[in-house]
CSV table of C-alpha atoms in Angstrom, one decimal:
chain,number,residue,atom,x,y,z
A,26,MET,CA,-34.2,-2.3,11.9
A,27,ASN,CA,-33.1,-4.7,13.5
A,28,ARG,CA,-29.1,-5.6,14.0
A,29,ASP,CA,-29.6,-9.2,12.1
A,30,ASP,CA,-31.5,-7.0,8.8
A,31,PHE,CA,-29.0,-4.5,9.2
A,32,ILE,CA,-25.8,-6.7,8.6
A,33,LYS,CA,-27.6,-8.6,5.9
A,34,LYS,CA,-28.1,-5.2,3.7
A,35,VAL,CA,-24.1,-4.5,4.4
A,36,GLU,CA,-23.3,-8.5,3.0
A,37,VAL,CA,-25.1,-8.1,0.0
A,38,ASN,CA,-23.9,-4.4,-0.9
A,39,LEU,CA,-20.3,-5.8,-0.2
A,40,LYS,CA,-21.1,-8.7,-2.6
A,41,ILE,CA,-22.6,-6.6,-5.0
A,42,SER,CA,-19.5,-4.3,-5.4
A,43,LYS,CA,-17.1,-7.6,-5.3
A,44,ASN,CA,-15.5,-7.0,-2.1
A,45,SER,CA,-12.8,-9.8,-1.6
A,46,GLY,CA,-14.0,-12.7,1.1
A,47,TYR,CA,-11.4,-10.9,3.6
A,48,THR,CA,-13.2,-7.7,2.8
A,49,ILE,CA,-16.5,-8.8,3.6
A,50,ARG,CA,-15.8,-11.0,6.7
A,51,ASN,CA,-13.7,-8.0,8.4
A,52,TYR,CA,-16.5,-5.5,7.7
A,53,LEU,CA,-19.7,-7.3,8.9
A,54,LYS,CA,-17.4,-8.5,11.9
A,55,SER,CA,-16.5,-4.9,12.7
A,56,ASN,CA,-20.2,-3.6,12.2
A,57,ALA,CA,-21.6,-6.9,14.1
A,58,ASP,CA,-19.1,-5.8,17.0
A,59,LEU,CA,-19.9,-2.4,17.2
A,60,LEU,CA,-23.8,-3.0,17.7
A,61,ASP,CA,-23.4,-6.2,20.0
A,62,PHE,CA,-21.3,-3.7,22.3
A,63,ILE,CA,-23.5,-0.4,22.0
A,64,GLY,CA,-26.8,-2.6,22.3
A,65,LYS,CA,-29.0,0.3,20.2
A,66,PRO,CA,-30.9,-0.5,17.1
A,67,PRO,CA,-28.5,0.3,14.1
A,68,GLU,CA,-30.2,3.3,12.9
A,69,ASP,CA,-29.8,4.9,16.4
A,70,ILE,CA,-26.0,4.4,16.4
A,71,THR,CA,-24.1,8.2,16.3
A,72,THR,CA,-20.5,8.9,16.1
A,73,GLU,CA,-20.2,9.2,20.2
A,74,ASP,CA,-20.6,5.3,19.8
A,75,VAL,CA,-18.0,4.7,17.8
A,76,LYS,CA,-15.5,6.4,19.8
A,77,LEU,CA,-16.7,4.9,22.9
A,78,PHE,CA,-16.5,1.4,21.5
A,79,MET,CA,-12.7,2.8,19.5
A,80,SER,CA,-11.5,4.0,23.3
A,81,GLU,CA,-12.7,0.6,24.8
A,82,LYS,CA,-12.2,-2.4,22.5
A,83,LEU,CA,-9.4,-0.8,19.8
A,84,MET,CA,-6.7,1.3,21.4
A,85,ASP,CA,-4.0,-1.5,21.9
A,86,LYS,CA,-4.8,-2.7,18.4
A,87,ALA,CA,-2.5,-1.7,15.6
A,88,VAL,CA,-3.2,1.4,13.6
A,89,MET,CA,-4.3,-0.6,10.2
A,90,THR,CA,-7.1,-2.3,12.7
A,91,ILE,CA,-8.3,1.0,13.0
A,92,ILE,CA,-8.6,2.3,9.9
A,93,ILE,CA,-10.5,-1.0,8.7
A,94,PHE,CA,-12.9,-0.6,11.7
A,95,LEU,CA,-13.5,2.8,10.6
A,96,ALA,CA,-13.7,1.9,6.7
A,97,ALA,CA,-16.4,-0.6,7.6
A,98,ILE,CA,-18.6,1.4,9.6
A,99,LYS,CA,-18.2,4.3,7.0
A,100,TYR,CA,-19.2,1.8,4.3
A,101,ALA,CA,-22.4,0.3,6.1
A,102,TYR,CA,-24.0,3.5,7.0
A,103,ILE,CA,-23.2,5.1,4.0
A,104,THR,CA,-25.1,2.2,1.5
A,105,VAL,CA,-27.5,2.0,4.1
A,106,PHE,CA,-28.3,4.7,5.5
A,107,GLY,CA,-26.8,7.3,3.6
A,108,ASN,CA,-24.8,8.8,6.3
A,109,ASP,CA,-21.1,8.6,7.3
A,110,ILE,CA,-21.5,8.8,11.3
A,111,THR,CA,-17.2,8.7,11.2
A,112,ALA,CA,-17.0,11.7,9.2
A,113,THR,CA,-15.5,13.3,11.8
A,114,ILE,CA,-13.7,11.4,13.4
A,115,LYS,CA,-9.7,11.6,12.7
A,116,ARG,CA,-8.0,8.6,11.7
A,117,PRO,CA,-4.5,7.3,12.7
A,118,LYS,CA,-1.8,7.6,10.2
A,119,LYS,CA,-0.9,4.4,8.5
A,120,GLU,CA,2.6,2.9,10.6
A,121,GLN,CA,5.2,2.8,7.8
A,122,LEU,CA,6.8,-0.4,8.5
A,123,ILE,CA,9.9,-1.9,6.7
A,124,PRO,CA,8.4,-5.4,5.6
A,125,VAL,CA,10.7,-8.2,7.0
A,126,THR,CA,12.4,-10.0,4.0
A,127,LEU,CA,15.2,-12.8,3.6
A,128,SER,CA,18.5,-12.7,2.0
A,129,LYS,CA,18.9,-14.8,-1.2
A,130,SER,CA,20.9,-17.4,0.9
A,131,GLU,CA,18.2,-17.5,3.8
A,132,ILE,CA,15.7,-18.1,0.5
A,133,ILE,CA,17.8,-21.0,0.0
A,134,LYS,CA,18.1,-22.3,3.2
A,135,LEU,CA,14.0,-22.3,3.3
A,136,LEU,CA,13.5,-24.2,0.8
A,137,ASN,CA,16.3,-26.7,1.4
A,138,GLU,CA,14.2,-27.2,4.4
A,139,ILE,CA,11.4,-28.6,2.5
A,140,LYS,CA,11.4,-31.9,1.3
A,141,ILE,CA,8.0,-33.0,0.2
A,142,GLU,CA,8.3,-32.1,-3.9
A,143,LYS,CA,4.7,-30.3,-4.0
A,144,SER,CA,4.9,-28.3,-0.9
A,145,LYS,CA,8.4,-27.1,-2.3
A,146,LEU,CA,7.0,-26.3,-5.7
A,147,MET,CA,4.4,-24.0,-3.9
A,148,VAL,CA,6.8,-22.1,-1.7
A,149,SER,CA,9.0,-21.8,-4.9
A,150,LEU,CA,6.2,-20.4,-6.5
A,151,MET,CA,5.5,-17.8,-4.2
A,152,TYR,CA,8.9,-16.6,-4.1
A,153,ALA,CA,9.8,-16.6,-8.4
A,154,CYS,CA,6.7,-14.9,-9.1
A,155,GLY,CA,5.5,-13.1,-6.1
A,156,PHE,CA,2.5,-14.3,-5.1
A,157,ARG,CA,0.2,-13.7,-2.3
A,158,VAL,CA,-0.7,-17.2,-1.1
A,159,SER,CA,-4.4,-16.1,-2.1
A,160,GLU,CA,-3.3,-15.9,-5.6
A,161,LEU,CA,-1.1,-19.3,-5.7
A,162,ILE,CA,-3.9,-21.2,-4.2
A,163,LYS,CA,-6.9,-19.7,-6.9
A,164,LEU,CA,-3.8,-20.3,-9.9
A,165,LYS,CA,-5.1,-22.3,-12.2
A,166,ILE,CA,-4.0,-24.7,-14.8
A,167,ALA,CA,-5.9,-23.1,-17.6
A,168,ASP,CA,-4.0,-19.5,-16.6
A,169,LEU,CA,-0.7,-21.1,-17.7
A,170,ASN,CA,0.9,-20.9,-21.3
A,171,ILE,CA,4.2,-23.0,-20.4
A,172,PRO,CA,5.5,-22.6,-23.9
A,173,GLU,CA,5.2,-19.1,-24.0
A,174,GLY,CA,6.7,-18.7,-20.0
A,175,ILE,CA,4.1,-16.9,-18.8
A,176,GLY,CA,1.0,-17.4,-16.3
A,177,TYR,CA,-2.0,-14.7,-15.4
A,178,VAL,CA,-3.1,-14.0,-11.8
A,179,ARG,CA,-6.8,-13.7,-11.9
A,180,GLN,CA,-9.2,-11.2,-10.1
A,181,SER,CA,-6.6,-10.5,-7.3
A,182,LYS,CA,-6.7,-7.6,-5.1
A,183,GLY,CA,-8.7,-4.9,-6.3
A,184,GLY,CA,-10.3,-7.4,-8.9
A,185,LYS,CA,-7.5,-6.6,-11.4
A,186,ASP,CA,-5.5,-9.1,-13.5
A,187,ARG,CA,-1.6,-9.3,-14.0
A,188,MET,CA,0.9,-11.6,-16.3
A,189,PHE,CA,3.4,-13.3,-14.4
A,190,ASN,CA,6.8,-15.1,-15.7
A,191,ILE,CA,7.0,-18.7,-15.3
A,192,PRO,CA,10.3,-19.3,-14.0
A,193,GLU,CA,12.2,-21.6,-16.4
A,194,PHE,CA,14.1,-23.3,-13.3
A,195,LEU,CA,10.2,-24.8,-12.5
A,196,VAL,CA,9.1,-25.5,-15.8
A,197,GLU,CA,9.6,-29.0,-15.5
A,198,ASP,CA,8.1,-29.2,-11.7
A,199,ILE,CA,5.0,-27.6,-12.6
A,200,ASN,CA,4.5,-29.8,-15.7
A,201,TYR,CA,4.7,-32.9,-13.4
A,202,GLN,CA,2.3,-31.5,-10.9
A,203,ILE,CA,0.2,-30.1,-14.1
A,204,LYS,CA,-0.2,-34.1,-14.8
A,205,LEU,CA,-0.8,-35.1,-11.4
A,206,GLN,CA,-3.6,-32.8,-11.1
A,207,GLY,CA,-5.8,-34.5,-13.7
A,208,ASN,CA,-8.7,-33.3,-14.4
A,209,GLU,CA,-8.5,-30.5,-11.4
A,210,LYS,CA,-9.2,-27.2,-12.1
A,211,TYR,CA,-6.4,-25.5,-9.5
A,212,LEU,CA,-2.4,-26.0,-10.2
A,213,PHE,CA,-2.6,-27.0,-6.4
A,214,SER,CA,-5.4,-28.8,-4.4
A,215,GLY,CA,-5.3,-30.0,-1.2
A,216,ARG,CA,-7.1,-34.0,0.5
A,217,ASN,CA,-10.5,-32.0,0.5
A,218,GLY,CA,-10.5,-29.8,-2.6
A,219,LYS,CA,-9.4,-26.5,-2.5
A,220,LEU,CA,-5.9,-26.0,-0.3
A,221,SER,CA,-6.2,-23.3,2.3
A,222,THR,CA,-4.2,-20.6,3.2
A,223,ARG,CA,-3.7,-22.1,6.7
A,224,ASN,CA,-2.2,-25.0,4.8
A,225,LEU,CA,0.6,-23.0,3.1
A,226,GLN,CA,1.4,-21.0,6.2
A,227,LYS,CA,2.1,-24.4,8.0
A,228,ILE,CA,4.3,-25.2,5.5
A,229,VAL,CA,6.5,-21.9,5.7
A,230,SER,CA,6.4,-21.5,9.1
A,231,SER,CA,7.8,-24.8,9.8
A,232,ALA,CA,10.3,-25.0,7.4
A,233,ALA,CA,11.4,-21.3,8.7
A,234,LYS,CA,11.7,-22.8,12.0
A,235,ARG,CA,13.7,-25.7,10.8
A,236,ALA,CA,15.8,-23.5,9.0
A,237,GLY,CA,16.6,-21.2,12.3
A,238,LEU,CA,14.6,-18.2,10.5
A,239,TYR,CA,12.3,-16.5,12.4
A,240,GLY,CA,9.2,-14.0,11.8
A,241,VAL,CA,8.7,-15.3,8.4
A,242,HIS,CA,5.1,-16.0,6.9
A,243,CYS,CA,4.5,-16.8,3.0
A,244,HIS,CA,3.9,-12.8,2.7
A,245,THR,CA,7.5,-12.5,3.5
A,246,LEU,CA,8.2,-14.2,0.3
A,247,ARG,CA,6.1,-11.8,-1.5
A,248,HIS,CA,8.5,-8.8,0.1
A,249,SER,CA,11.6,-10.7,-0.9
A,250,PHE,CA,11.0,-11.0,-4.7
A,251,ALA,CA,10.4,-7.5,-4.9
A,252,THR,CA,13.7,-6.7,-3.1
A,253,HIS,CA,15.6,-8.7,-4.7
A,254,LEU,CA,14.4,-7.5,-7.8
A,255,LEU,CA,15.1,-4.4,-6.6
A,256,GLU,CA,18.5,-5.0,-6.0
A,257,ASP,CA,19.1,-6.7,-9.1
A,258,ASN,CA,18.2,-2.9,-10.9
A,259,VAL,CA,15.1,-4.1,-11.9
A,260,ASP,CA,13.4,-0.7,-12.4
A,261,ILE,CA,10.6,-0.2,-9.8
A,262,ARG,CA,7.6,0.5,-12.3
A,263,LYS,CA,8.1,-2.9,-13.6
A,264,ILE,CA,8.6,-4.6,-10.5
A,265,GLN,CA,5.0,-2.7,-9.5
A,266,GLU,CA,3.5,-4.5,-12.6
A,267,LEU,CA,4.5,-7.8,-11.3
A,268,LEU,CA,3.3,-7.2,-7.9
A,269,GLY,CA,0.0,-5.8,-9.1
A,270,HIS,CA,-0.3,-2.8,-7.3
A,271,ALA,CA,-2.5,-0.1,-8.1
A,272,ASP,CA,0.3,2.8,-6.3
A,273,LEU,CA,3.2,3.2,-7.0
A,274,SER,CA,3.6,4.8,-3.8
A,275,THR,CA,3.0,1.1,-2.2
A,276,THR,CA,5.8,-0.3,-4.3
A,277,GLN,CA,8.0,2.2,-3.2
A,278,ILE,CA,8.1,0.6,0.2
A,279,TYR,CA,11.1,-1.6,-1.1
A,280,THR,CA,13.4,1.4,-1.8
A,281,HIS,CA,13.7,1.5,2.3
A,282,VAL,CA,13.8,-2.4,2.4
A,283,SER,CA,17.0,-2.9,-0.2
A,284,ASN,CA,20.1,-1.8,1.1
A,285,LYS,CA,22.6,-3.0,-0.9
A,286,GLU,CA,23.1,-0.4,-2.2
A,287,LEU,CA,23.4,1.9,0.7
A,288,LYS,CA,26.0,-0.6,2.3
A,289,LYS,CA,28.6,1.0,-0.8
A,290,ILE,CA,28.4,4.1,0.8
A,291,LYS,CA,31.2,5.2,3.1
A,292,SER,CA,30.3,8.1,5.7
A,293,PRO,CA,32.5,11.1,5.1
A,294,ILE,CA,35.0,10.7,8.6
A,295,ASP,CA,36.3,7.8,6.7
A,296,ASN,CA,37.8,10.1,4.6
A,297,LEU,CA,39.2,12.8,7.0
A,298,ASN,CA,42.0,11.3,7.3
A,299,LYS,CA,43.6,10.7,4.1
A,300,ARG,CA,44.0,14.6,3.5
């Protein structure tokens, strides 16, 4: 089997399995990169070839990049040849990185730097509802129930739907945006139709820079949403549902981020001289 036929078979299987566009792109690129580097037909690739590629091309990459690469090769070779050539390769442990979050006052500073009303509404919703950037881009007007104060994220990560609450503070702005959209399907659109993630990333990063905030991305708003709910004593299982996490352990990372209560705990040494 030649390289292109193999890649096409993998693509077909990924699409049939309803994988996201992000997963499809990453999986196809990982397999194409491996084949191009090794220079063998797909059926002749061995475990040692995979290890060689990793040692030459991935050792300076993040742990998650390596994990995704191995998942991509495993998927391709099981679905096409029924054989997992990565089975004996030990996966690195995921890095337990604490997400970057903004304080509530920093959120206000960020929003105050956004002067275009549409842009401000988009950024406000990412924080107010904990949206992933891809979820905001795909948000349809038909999925908003303004009178009930709720909306639905459809077929998000993992193919799940979830409900979100529409903030009363933003209802007037949302209604105005719906009027502006006219017959458009989506709540937000760009000059040439659908918005791109790059549009939103640029809006957030530019506003953050003007506000003197660094290392801020669209996903920082989602992290901040979860952390602030936790600090306001919202049950972590409810936060899990609002974020659309399949596993509670994913949500529990925010218990390490939220330090509002920890700051109140005094060291025992502070009480030594009180005896």
